[in-house]
PDB file of C-alpha atoms in Angstrom:
ATOM      1  CA  MET A   1    -107.975 -35.246   8.148  1.00  0.00           C
ATOM      2  CA  ILE A   2    -105.417 -31.802   8.331  1.00  0.00           C
ATOM      3  CA  LEU A   3    -108.176 -30.331  10.397  1.00  0.00           C
ATOM      4  CA  HIS A   4    -108.329 -33.078  12.715  1.00  0.00           C
ATOM      5  CA  THR A   5    -105.015 -33.896  13.257  1.00  0.00           C
ATOM      6  CA  VAL A   6    -104.302 -30.519  14.612  1.00  0.00           C
ATOM      7  CA  PHE A   7    -107.473 -30.875  17.728  1.00  0.00           C
ATOM      8  CA  THR A   8    -105.521 -34.537  18.596  1.00  0.00           C
ATOM      9  CA  ALA A   9    -102.401 -32.463  18.945  1.00  0.00           C
ATOM     10  CA  ILE A  10    -104.219 -29.802  20.804  1.00  0.00           C
ATOM     11  CA  GLY A  11    -106.172 -32.701  23.118  1.00  0.00           C
ATOM     12  CA  ILE A  12    -103.221 -34.340  23.889  1.00  0.00           C
ATOM     13  CA  GLY A  13    -101.575 -31.395  24.907  1.00  0.00           C
ATOM     14  CA  PHE A  14    -104.266 -30.354  27.301  1.00  0.00           C
ATOM     15  CA  VAL A  15    -103.819 -33.161  28.521  1.00  0.00           C
ATOM     16  CA  LEU A  16    -100.424 -33.729  29.084  1.00  0.00           C
ATOM     17  CA  GLY A  17    -100.606 -30.695  30.859  1.00  0.00           C
ATOM     18  CA  ILE A  18    -103.363 -31.316  33.016  1.00  0.00           C
ATOM     19  CA  LEU A  19    -101.797 -34.838  34.693  1.00  0.00           C
ATOM     20  CA  LEU A  20     -98.024 -33.010  34.535  1.00  0.00           C
ATOM     21  CA  GLY A  21     -99.424 -30.344  36.954  1.00  0.00           C
ATOM     22  CA  PHE A  22    -101.257 -33.477  38.851  1.00  0.00           C
ATOM     23  CA  PHE A  23     -98.096 -34.689  39.301  1.00  0.00           C
ATOM     24  CA  LYS A  24     -95.769 -31.350  39.804  1.00  0.00           C
ATOM     25  CA  LYS A  25     -98.333 -31.194  42.645  1.00  0.00           C
ATOM     26  CA  ILE A  26     -98.191 -34.940  44.141  1.00  0.00           C
ATOM     27  CA  PHE A  27     -93.937 -34.827  43.647  1.00  0.00           C
ATOM     28  CA  ALA A  28     -93.461 -32.148  44.943  1.00  0.00           C
ATOM     29  CA  VAL A  29     -90.761 -31.339  47.141  1.00  0.00           C
ATOM     30  CA  LYS A  30     -91.352 -29.005  50.470  1.00  0.00           C
ATOM     31  CA  VAL A  31     -88.100 -26.659  50.474  1.00  0.00           C
ATOM     32  CA  ASP A  32     -87.751 -24.755  53.825  1.00  0.00           C
ATOM     33  CA  PRO A  33     -88.358 -21.304  53.151  1.00  0.00           C
ATOM     34  CA  LYS A  34     -85.244 -20.106  55.008  1.00  0.00           C
ATOM     35  CA  VAL A  35     -82.639 -21.963  52.744  1.00  0.00           C
ATOM     36  CA  GLN A  36     -84.237 -19.333  50.041  1.00  0.00           C
ATOM     37  CA  GLU A  37     -84.097 -15.956  52.776  1.00  0.00           C
ATOM     38  CA  VAL A  38     -80.880 -17.967  53.331  1.00  0.00           C
ATOM     39  CA  ARG A  39     -79.130 -18.625  49.493  1.00  0.00           C
ATOM     40  CA  ASP A  40     -80.854 -15.120  49.145  1.00  0.00           C
ATOM     41  CA  ALA A  41     -78.598 -13.777  52.028  1.00  0.00           C
ATOM     42  CA  LEU A  42     -75.571 -14.480  50.231  1.00  0.00           C
ATOM     43  CA  SER A  43     -73.095 -13.379  48.329  1.00  0.00           C
ATOM     44  CA  GLY A  44     -73.809 -15.605  44.835  1.00  0.00           C
ATOM     45  CA  ALA A  45     -69.906 -15.806  43.963  1.00  0.00           C
ATOM     46  CA  ASN A  46     -70.943 -19.755  43.315  1.00  0.00           C
ATOM     47  CA  CYS A  47     -67.365 -19.971  44.725  1.00  0.00           C
ATOM     48  CA  GLY A  48     -66.871 -22.737  46.807  1.00  0.00           C
ATOM     49  CA  GLY A  49     -65.176 -21.597  49.387  1.00  0.00           C
ATOM     50  CA  CYS A  50     -66.941 -22.374  51.884  1.00  0.00           C
ATOM     51  CA  GLY A  51     -66.744 -26.521  51.159  1.00  0.00           C
ATOM     52  CA  TYR A  52     -69.750 -26.866  49.283  1.00  0.00           C
ATOM     53  CA  ALA A  53     -70.240 -27.424  45.042  1.00  0.00           C
ATOM     54  CA  GLY A  54     -72.569 -23.659  45.483  1.00  0.00           C
ATOM     55  CA  CYS A  55     -74.631 -21.181  47.243  1.00  0.00           C
ATOM     56  CA  ASP A  56     -78.051 -23.445  47.539  1.00  0.00           C
ATOM     57  CA  ALA A  57     -76.029 -26.282  48.614  1.00  0.00           C
ATOM     58  CA  PHE A  58     -74.643 -24.198  51.155  1.00  0.00           C
ATOM     59  CA  ALA A  59     -77.743 -22.950  52.663  1.00  0.00           C
ATOM     60  CA  GLU A  60     -78.775 -26.032  52.788  1.00  0.00           C
ATOM     61  CA  ALA A  61     -76.603 -27.471  54.772  1.00  0.00           C
ATOM     62  CA  VAL A  62     -77.325 -24.049  57.080  1.00  0.00           C
ATOM     63  CA  VAL A  63     -81.037 -24.216  57.958  1.00  0.00           C
ATOM     64  CA  LYS A  64     -80.034 -28.751  58.185  1.00  0.00           C
ATOM     65  CA  GLY A  65     -77.435 -27.447  60.816  1.00  0.00           C
ATOM     66  CA  GLU A  66     -74.263 -28.952  58.480  1.00  0.00           C
ATOM     67  CA  THR A  67     -72.431 -26.023  58.461  1.00  0.00           C
ATOM     68  CA  PRO A  68     -71.712 -22.219  60.671  1.00  0.00           C
ATOM     69  CA  ALA A  69     -73.626 -20.100  59.656  1.00  0.00           C
ATOM     70  CA  ASN A  70     -70.445 -17.974  58.884  1.00  0.00           C
ATOM     71  CA  GLY A  71     -68.970 -20.154  56.166  1.00  0.00           C
ATOM     72  CA  CYS A  72     -69.524 -17.634  53.150  1.00  0.00           C
ATOM     73  CA  VAL A  73     -65.708 -16.473  53.025  1.00  0.00           C
ATOM     74  CA  ALA A  74     -67.074 -14.148  50.088  1.00  0.00           C
ATOM     75  CA  GLY A  75     -69.397 -12.565  51.605  1.00  0.00           C
ATOM     76  CA  GLY A  76     -67.745 -11.592  54.972  1.00  0.00           C
ATOM     77  CA  ALA A  77     -68.605 -10.691  58.503  1.00  0.00           C
ATOM     78  CA  ALA A  78     -71.945  -8.395  56.427  1.00  0.00           C
ATOM     79  CA  CYS A  79     -73.175 -11.600  54.922  1.00  0.00           C
ATOM     80  CA  ALA A  80     -72.156 -13.658  58.532  1.00  0.00           C
ATOM     81  CA  GLU A  81     -74.263 -11.198  60.189  1.00  0.00           C
ATOM     82  CA  LYS A  82     -76.919 -11.809  57.668  1.00  0.00           C
ATOM     83  CA  VAL A  83     -77.550 -15.545  57.159  1.00  0.00           C
ATOM     84  CA  SER A  84     -76.765 -15.979  61.713  1.00  0.00           C
ATOM     85  CA  ALA A  85     -80.071 -13.402  61.759  1.00  0.00           C
ATOM     86  CA  ILE A  86     -82.367 -15.513  59.802  1.00  0.00           C
ATOM     87  CA  MET A  87     -80.693 -18.842  61.975  1.00  0.00           C
ATOM     88  CA  GLY A  88     -81.278 -16.641  65.183  1.00  0.00           C
ATOM     89  CA  VAL A  89     -77.746 -17.155  65.988  1.00  0.00           C
ATOM     90  CA  SER A  90     -74.400 -15.746  66.795  1.00  0.00           C
ATOM     91  CA  ALA A  91     -72.627 -14.106  63.546  1.00  0.00           C
ATOM     92  CA  GLY A  92     -69.055 -15.798  65.788  1.00  0.00           C
ATOM     93  CA  GLY A  93     -65.381 -14.510  64.379  1.00  0.00           C
ATOM     94  CA  THR A  94     -64.969 -14.116  60.651  1.00  0.00           C
ATOM     95  CA  GLU A  95     -61.594 -13.345  59.368  1.00  0.00           C
ATOM     96  CA  LYS A  96     -60.790 -12.365  56.049  1.00  0.00           C
ATOM     97  CA  LYS A  97     -58.216 -14.707  54.654  1.00  0.00           C
ATOM     98  CA  VAL A  98     -56.331 -14.217  52.306  1.00  0.00           C
ATOM     99  CA  ALA A  99     -54.076 -16.518  49.146  1.00  0.00           C
ATOM    100  CA  PHE A 100     -50.513 -16.047  49.085  1.00  0.00           C
ATOM    101  CA  LEU A 101     -47.920 -17.312  46.598  1.00  0.00           C
ATOM    102  CA  ALA A 102     -45.051 -19.109  48.618  1.00  0.00           C
ATOM    103  CA  CYS A 103     -42.139 -18.316  45.572  1.00  0.00           C
ATOM    104  CA  HIS A 104     -40.458 -15.893  44.516  1.00  0.00           C
ATOM    105  CA  GLY A 105     -38.630 -17.432  41.616  1.00  0.00           C
ATOM    106  CA  THR A 106     -39.214 -15.597  38.306  1.00  0.00           C
ATOM    107  CA  LYS A 107     -38.275 -16.312  35.043  1.00  0.00           C
ATOM    108  CA  ASP A 108     -35.321 -14.566  35.133  1.00  0.00           C
ATOM    109  CA  CYS A 109     -34.080 -16.866  38.668  1.00  0.00           C
ATOM    110  CA  ALA A 110     -35.024 -19.832  38.403  1.00  0.00           C
ATOM    111  CA  ALA A 111     -33.334 -22.498  35.831  1.00  0.00           C
ATOM    112  CA  SER A 112     -35.599 -23.750  32.804  1.00  0.00           C
ATOM    113  CA  LYS A 113     -35.504 -26.939  31.974  1.00  0.00           C
ATOM    114  CA  GLY A 114     -35.999 -25.672  28.405  1.00  0.00           C
ATOM    115  CA  GLU A 115     -38.949 -24.640  25.632  1.00  0.00           C
ATOM    116  CA  TYR A 116     -42.099 -26.557  26.669  1.00  0.00           C
ATOM    117  CA  GLU A 117     -44.319 -27.148  22.772  1.00  0.00           C
ATOM    118  CA  GLY A 118     -47.426 -29.010  25.661  1.00  0.00           C
ATOM    119  CA  VAL A 119     -50.342 -27.613  27.029  1.00  0.00           C
ATOM    120  CA  LYS A 120     -49.859 -23.930  28.103  1.00  0.00           C
ATOM    121  CA  SER A 121     -51.357 -24.775  31.999  1.00  0.00           C
ATOM    122  CA  CYS A 122     -49.663 -25.149  34.723  1.00  0.00           C
ATOM    123  CA  ALA A 123     -51.401 -28.643  35.654  1.00  0.00           C
ATOM    124  CA  ALA A 124     -50.520 -30.244  31.799  1.00  0.00           C
ATOM    125  CA  ALA A 125     -46.882 -29.004  32.356  1.00  0.00           C
ATOM    126  CA  GLN A 126     -46.289 -30.817  35.755  1.00  0.00           C
ATOM    127  CA  LEU A 127     -48.292 -33.863  34.441  1.00  0.00           C
ATOM    128  CA  THR A 128     -45.782 -34.483  31.219  1.00  0.00           C
ATOM    129  CA  MET A 129     -42.918 -32.839  32.743  1.00  0.00           C
ATOM    130  CA  ASN A 130     -42.699 -32.437  36.463  1.00  0.00           C
ATOM    131  CA  GLY A 131     -43.361 -28.672  35.892  1.00  0.00           C
ATOM    132  CA  THR A 132     -41.064 -25.815  33.611  1.00  0.00           C
ATOM    133  CA  LYS A 133     -38.275 -25.469  35.323  1.00  0.00           C
ATOM    134  CA  LYS A 134     -35.153 -27.323  37.330  1.00  0.00           C
ATOM    135  CA  CYS A 135     -37.060 -26.554  40.524  1.00  0.00           C
ATOM    136  CA  SER A 136     -39.405 -29.515  40.618  1.00  0.00           C
ATOM    137  CA  PHE A 137     -41.318 -26.515  44.012  1.00  0.00           C
ATOM    138  CA  GLY A 138     -41.204 -23.364  41.391  1.00  0.00           C
ATOM    139  CA  CYS A 139     -44.262 -22.269  39.732  1.00  0.00           C
ATOM    140  CA  ILE A 140     -44.667 -23.018  36.455  1.00  0.00           C
ATOM    141  CA  GLY A 141     -46.143 -19.531  35.380  1.00  0.00           C
ATOM    142  CA  PHE A 142     -48.847 -20.708  32.870  1.00  0.00           C
ATOM    143  CA  GLY A 143     -51.177 -18.931  35.078  1.00  0.00           C
ATOM    144  CA  ASP A 144     -53.761 -21.684  36.050  1.00  0.00           C
ATOM    145  CA  CYS A 145     -54.297 -20.074  39.144  1.00  0.00           C
ATOM    146  CA  ALA A 146     -55.616 -16.416  37.499  1.00  0.00           C
ATOM    147  CA  GLU A 147     -58.060 -18.457  35.144  1.00  0.00           C
ATOM    148  CA  ASN A 148     -59.529 -20.144  37.660  1.00  0.00           C
ATOM    149  CA  CYS A 149     -59.869 -17.287  39.660  1.00  0.00           C
ATOM    150  CA  PRO A 150     -63.562 -16.300  40.288  1.00  0.00           C
ATOM    151  CA  PHE A 151     -62.838 -12.751  41.697  1.00  0.00           C
ATOM    152  CA  GLY A 152     -59.860 -11.544  39.349  1.00  0.00           C
ATOM    153  CA  ALA A 153     -57.806 -11.413  42.426  1.00  0.00           C
ATOM    154  CA  ILE A 154     -54.914 -12.547  40.789  1.00  0.00           C
ATOM    155  CA  THR A 155     -52.993 -11.297  36.997  1.00  0.00           C
ATOM    156  CA  MET A 156     -50.108 -12.636  35.745  1.00  0.00           C
ATOM    157  CA  GLU A 157     -46.890 -10.572  35.644  1.00  0.00           C
ATOM    158  CA  SER A 158     -44.179 -10.167  33.201  1.00  0.00           C
ATOM    159  CA  ASP A 159     -41.790 -11.815  35.133  1.00  0.00           C
ATOM    160  CA  GLY A 160     -43.781 -15.191  34.956  1.00  0.00           C
ATOM    161  CA  LEU A 161     -44.833 -15.941  38.638  1.00  0.00           C
ATOM    162  CA  PRO A 162     -48.939 -14.059  39.437  1.00  0.00           C
ATOM    163  CA  VAL A 163     -49.927 -11.780  41.805  1.00  0.00           C
ATOM    164  CA  VAL A 164     -52.791 -11.972  44.475  1.00  0.00           C
ATOM    165  CA  ASP A 165     -54.637  -8.600  44.700  1.00  0.00           C
ATOM    166  CA  GLU A 166     -55.577  -9.250  48.113  1.00  0.00           C
ATOM    167  CA  GLU A 167     -58.636  -6.059  48.136  1.00  0.00           C
ATOM    168  CA  LYS A 168     -60.273  -8.285  45.537  1.00  0.00           C
ATOM    169  CA  CYS A 169     -58.833 -11.888  47.116  1.00  0.00           C
ATOM    170  CA  VAL A 170     -62.335 -13.011  49.797  1.00  0.00           C
ATOM    171  CA  GLY A 171     -59.681 -16.471  50.310  1.00  0.00           C
ATOM    172  CA  CYS A 172     -62.031 -19.112  48.736  1.00  0.00           C
ATOM    173  CA  GLY A 173     -59.075 -21.219  47.721  1.00  0.00           C
ATOM    174  CA  LYS A 174     -59.178 -21.705  44.314  1.00  0.00           C
ATOM    175  CA  CYS A 175     -55.819 -20.772  43.713  1.00  0.00           C
ATOM    176  CA  VAL A 176     -54.946 -23.304  46.277  1.00  0.00           C
ATOM    177  CA  LYS A 177     -56.655 -26.203  44.278  1.00  0.00           C
ATOM    178  CA  SER A 178     -55.743 -25.242  41.195  1.00  0.00           C
ATOM    179  CA  CYS A 179     -52.327 -24.800  41.773  1.00  0.00           C
ATOM    180  CA  PRO A 180     -49.984 -28.169  40.868  1.00  0.00           C
ATOM    181  CA  LYS A 181     -46.980 -27.128  43.084  1.00  0.00           C
ATOM    182  CA  HIS A 182     -48.911 -26.829  45.545  1.00  0.00           C
ATOM    183  CA  LEU A 183     -47.437 -22.694  46.298  1.00  0.00           C
ATOM    184  CA  PHE A 184     -50.431 -20.851  47.473  1.00  0.00           C
ATOM    185  CA  ILE A 185     -51.501 -20.836  51.057  1.00  0.00           C
ATOM    186  CA  LEU A 186     -53.967 -19.027  52.483  1.00  0.00           C
ATOM    187  CA  ILE A 187     -53.531 -16.666  55.539  1.00  0.00           C
ATOM    188  CA  ASN A 188     -55.577 -14.241  58.159  1.00  0.00           C
ATOM    189  CA  ALA A 189     -55.159 -10.890  56.029  1.00  0.00           C
ATOM    190  CA  ASP A 190     -54.467  -9.169  58.971  1.00  0.00           C
ATOM    191  CA  THR A 191     -51.108 -11.050  59.628  1.00  0.00           C
ATOM    192  CA  LYS A 192     -48.303  -8.957  60.707  1.00  0.00           C
ATOM    193  CA  GLY A 193     -44.855 -10.773  60.724  1.00  0.00           C
ATOM    194  CA  ALA A 194     -42.345 -12.510  58.334  1.00  0.00           C
ATOM    195  CA  ILE A 195     -43.488 -15.152  55.836  1.00  0.00           C
ATOM    196  CA  ALA A 196     -41.265 -17.088  53.777  1.00  0.00           C
ATOM    197  CA  ARG A 197     -42.406 -16.674  49.529  1.00  0.00           C
ATOM    198  CA  CYS A 198     -40.401 -20.094  48.739  1.00  0.00           C
ATOM    199  CA  SER A 199     -41.579 -23.901  49.437  1.00  0.00           C
ATOM    200  CA  ASN A 200     -38.299 -25.431  48.373  1.00  0.00           C
ATOM    201  CA  HIS A 201     -38.288 -28.241  51.290  1.00  0.00           C
ATOM    202  CA  SER A 202     -34.964 -29.731  49.200  1.00  0.00           C
ATOM    203  CA  ASP A 203     -31.802 -30.429  51.461  1.00  0.00           C
ATOM    204  CA  ASN A 204     -29.665 -30.096  48.486  1.00  0.00           C
ATOM    205  CA  LYS A 205     -27.765 -26.849  48.892  1.00  0.00           C
ATOM    206  CA  PRO A 206     -25.719 -26.550  45.649  1.00  0.00           C
ATOM    207  CA  GLN A 207     -28.479 -27.929  43.983  1.00  0.00           C
ATOM    208  CA  ILE A 208     -30.976 -25.233  45.157  1.00  0.00           C
ATOM    209  CA  LYS A 209     -28.630 -22.852  43.895  1.00  0.00           C
ATOM    210  CA  LYS A 210     -27.971 -23.878  40.459  1.00  0.00           C
ATOM    211  CA  ASP A 211     -31.651 -24.155  39.989  1.00  0.00           C
ATOM    212  CA  CYS A 212     -32.816 -21.235  41.906  1.00  0.00           C
ATOM    213  CA  SER A 213     -30.477 -18.177  42.255  1.00  0.00           C
ATOM    214  CA  VAL A 214     -33.420 -17.221  44.920  1.00  0.00           C
ATOM    215  CA  GLY A 215     -34.289 -20.291  46.781  1.00  0.00           C
ATOM    216  CA  CYS A 216     -34.533 -20.668  50.054  1.00  0.00           C
ATOM    217  CA  PHE A 217     -30.849 -22.213  51.639  1.00  0.00           C
ATOM    218  CA  LYS A 218     -31.868 -23.136  54.677  1.00  0.00           C
ATOM    219  CA  CYS A 219     -28.608 -21.158  56.318  1.00  0.00           C
ATOM    220  CA  GLY A 220     -30.901 -20.943  59.163  1.00  0.00           C
ATOM    221  CA  ILE A 221     -29.543 -17.017  59.624  1.00  0.00           C
ATOM    222  CA  CYS A 222     -33.424 -15.631  59.713  1.00  0.00           C
ATOM    223  CA  ALA A 223     -33.767 -18.210  62.711  1.00  0.00           C
ATOM    224  CA  LYS A 224     -30.381 -17.228  64.488  1.00  0.00           C
ATOM    225  CA  LYS A 225     -31.051 -13.737  64.104  1.00  0.00           C
ATOM    226  CA  CYS A 226     -34.410 -13.480  65.476  1.00  0.00           C
ATOM    227  CA  PRO A 227     -34.284 -12.107  68.914  1.00  0.00           C
ATOM    228  CA  LEU A 228     -37.452 -13.626  70.187  1.00  0.00           C
ATOM    229  CA  GLY A 229     -36.658 -17.195  68.707  1.00  0.00           C
ATOM    230  CA  CYS A 230     -39.796 -17.494  67.361  1.00  0.00           C
ATOM    231  CA  ILE A 231     -38.699 -19.106  64.444  1.00  0.00           C
ATOM    232  CA  ASP A 232     -38.182 -22.896  63.098  1.00  0.00           C
ATOM    233  CA  VAL A 233     -36.382 -23.937  60.190  1.00  0.00           C
ATOM    234  CA  SER A 234     -36.654 -27.247  60.775  1.00  0.00           C
ATOM    235  CA  SER A 235     -39.062 -28.613  57.956  1.00  0.00           C
ATOM    236  CA  GLY A 236     -36.718 -26.701  55.624  1.00  0.00           C
ATOM    237  CA  ILE A 237     -38.595 -23.494  55.520  1.00  0.00           C
ATOM    238  CA  PRO A 238     -38.773 -20.965  57.563  1.00  0.00           C
ATOM    239  CA  GLN A 239     -42.093 -21.414  59.759  1.00  0.00           C
ATOM    240  CA  ILE A 240     -42.589 -18.116  62.297  1.00  0.00           C
ATOM    241  CA  ASP A 241     -44.691 -18.352  65.124  1.00  0.00           C
ATOM    242  CA  TYR A 242     -46.545 -15.315  64.537  1.00  0.00           C
ATOM    243  CA  ASN A 243     -48.239 -15.480  68.617  1.00  0.00           C
ATOM    244  CA  GLN A 244     -44.526 -14.304  69.535  1.00  0.00           C
ATOM    245  CA  CYS A 245     -43.271 -12.316  65.795  1.00  0.00           C
ATOM    246  CA  VAL A 246     -43.261  -8.689  66.701  1.00  0.00           C
ATOM    247  CA  SER A 247     -43.264  -7.505  63.095  1.00  0.00           C
ATOM    248  CA  CYS A 248     -38.806  -6.445  63.879  1.00  0.00           C
ATOM    249  CA  GLY A 249     -37.711  -7.245  60.821  1.00  0.00           C
ATOM    250  CA  GLU A 250     -34.277  -8.530  61.322  1.00  0.00           C
ATOM    251  CA  CYS A 251     -34.992 -12.284  59.380  1.00  0.00           C
ATOM    252  CA  VAL A 252     -35.781 -10.214  56.926  1.00  0.00           C
ATOM    253  CA  SER A 253     -33.021  -7.841  56.713  1.00  0.00           C
ATOM    254  CA  ALA A 254     -30.844 -10.480  57.607  1.00  0.00           C
ATOM    255  CA  CYS A 255     -31.892 -13.667  54.492  1.00  0.00           C
ATOM    256  CA  PRO A 256     -29.121 -13.501  51.767  1.00  0.00           C
ATOM    257  CA  ASP A 257     -32.130 -14.636  48.939  1.00  0.00           C
ATOM    258  CA  LYS A 258     -34.837 -12.489  50.390  1.00  0.00           C
ATOM    259  CA  VAL A 259     -37.008 -15.152  51.581  1.00  0.00           C
ATOM    260  CA  LEU A 260     -38.843 -13.585  54.136  1.00  0.00           C
ATOM    261  CA  VAL A 261     -41.230 -10.221  53.308  1.00  0.00           C
ATOM    262  CA  LEU A 262     -42.819  -8.826  56.306  1.00  0.00           C
ATOM    263  CA  ARG A 263     -46.412  -8.487  56.324  1.00  0.00           C
ATOM    264  CA  GLY A 264     -47.852  -6.015  57.666  1.00  0.00           C
TER     265      GLY A 264
END
């Protein structure tokens, strides 16, 4: 009886194996070999910086002509050259992007709303009490950006703010998406000129200073001191025209709250 059961099970398994192999051949989806070639040329980070769910989806999109061959931000120029060669197209320009935190309100500068007892994540604090600082534009400081960075390019410092290591950063944009205050922006790595470390667009000047001692006070001195007139403060935050800026540093020196920092 036991032998009969064993042989029956083996027989059923054998038949099922043949049927599975048969149906696999019938219903197999043909994959363009170029997709695998492109996939092998990618960084393999699966960071989503290309705008797709991962490297597999990006490779398929490249072969279908739905996205440029130089779209892998993690792979950079070298990856773009390889993928372009496979597709027989020009790589085009590939400028490296890096993340920049538009806030410098450390825990010593930005007033706190009080003790926060909830889940230690920026997303949770934003949802429950619109952040932990009186400045509604300020960095919450629980490090969602660092946790979501697939390249370990962001670390949380003792002053409560994240710091970006631009050597490791590939501009994938994970931090941009994960920050509930929208404080991260992507800029060209070779950007030269002044850039503002504040995102407070409020026009309530007294309240700005009460909430954060280093918040942009909307004084407009930076624009007045710029010898080339390339700073626009109409939005409430200094916006620099990098086509005109020559990195003279006049605005940085003039800013009373050191909101502006000079790159390059």
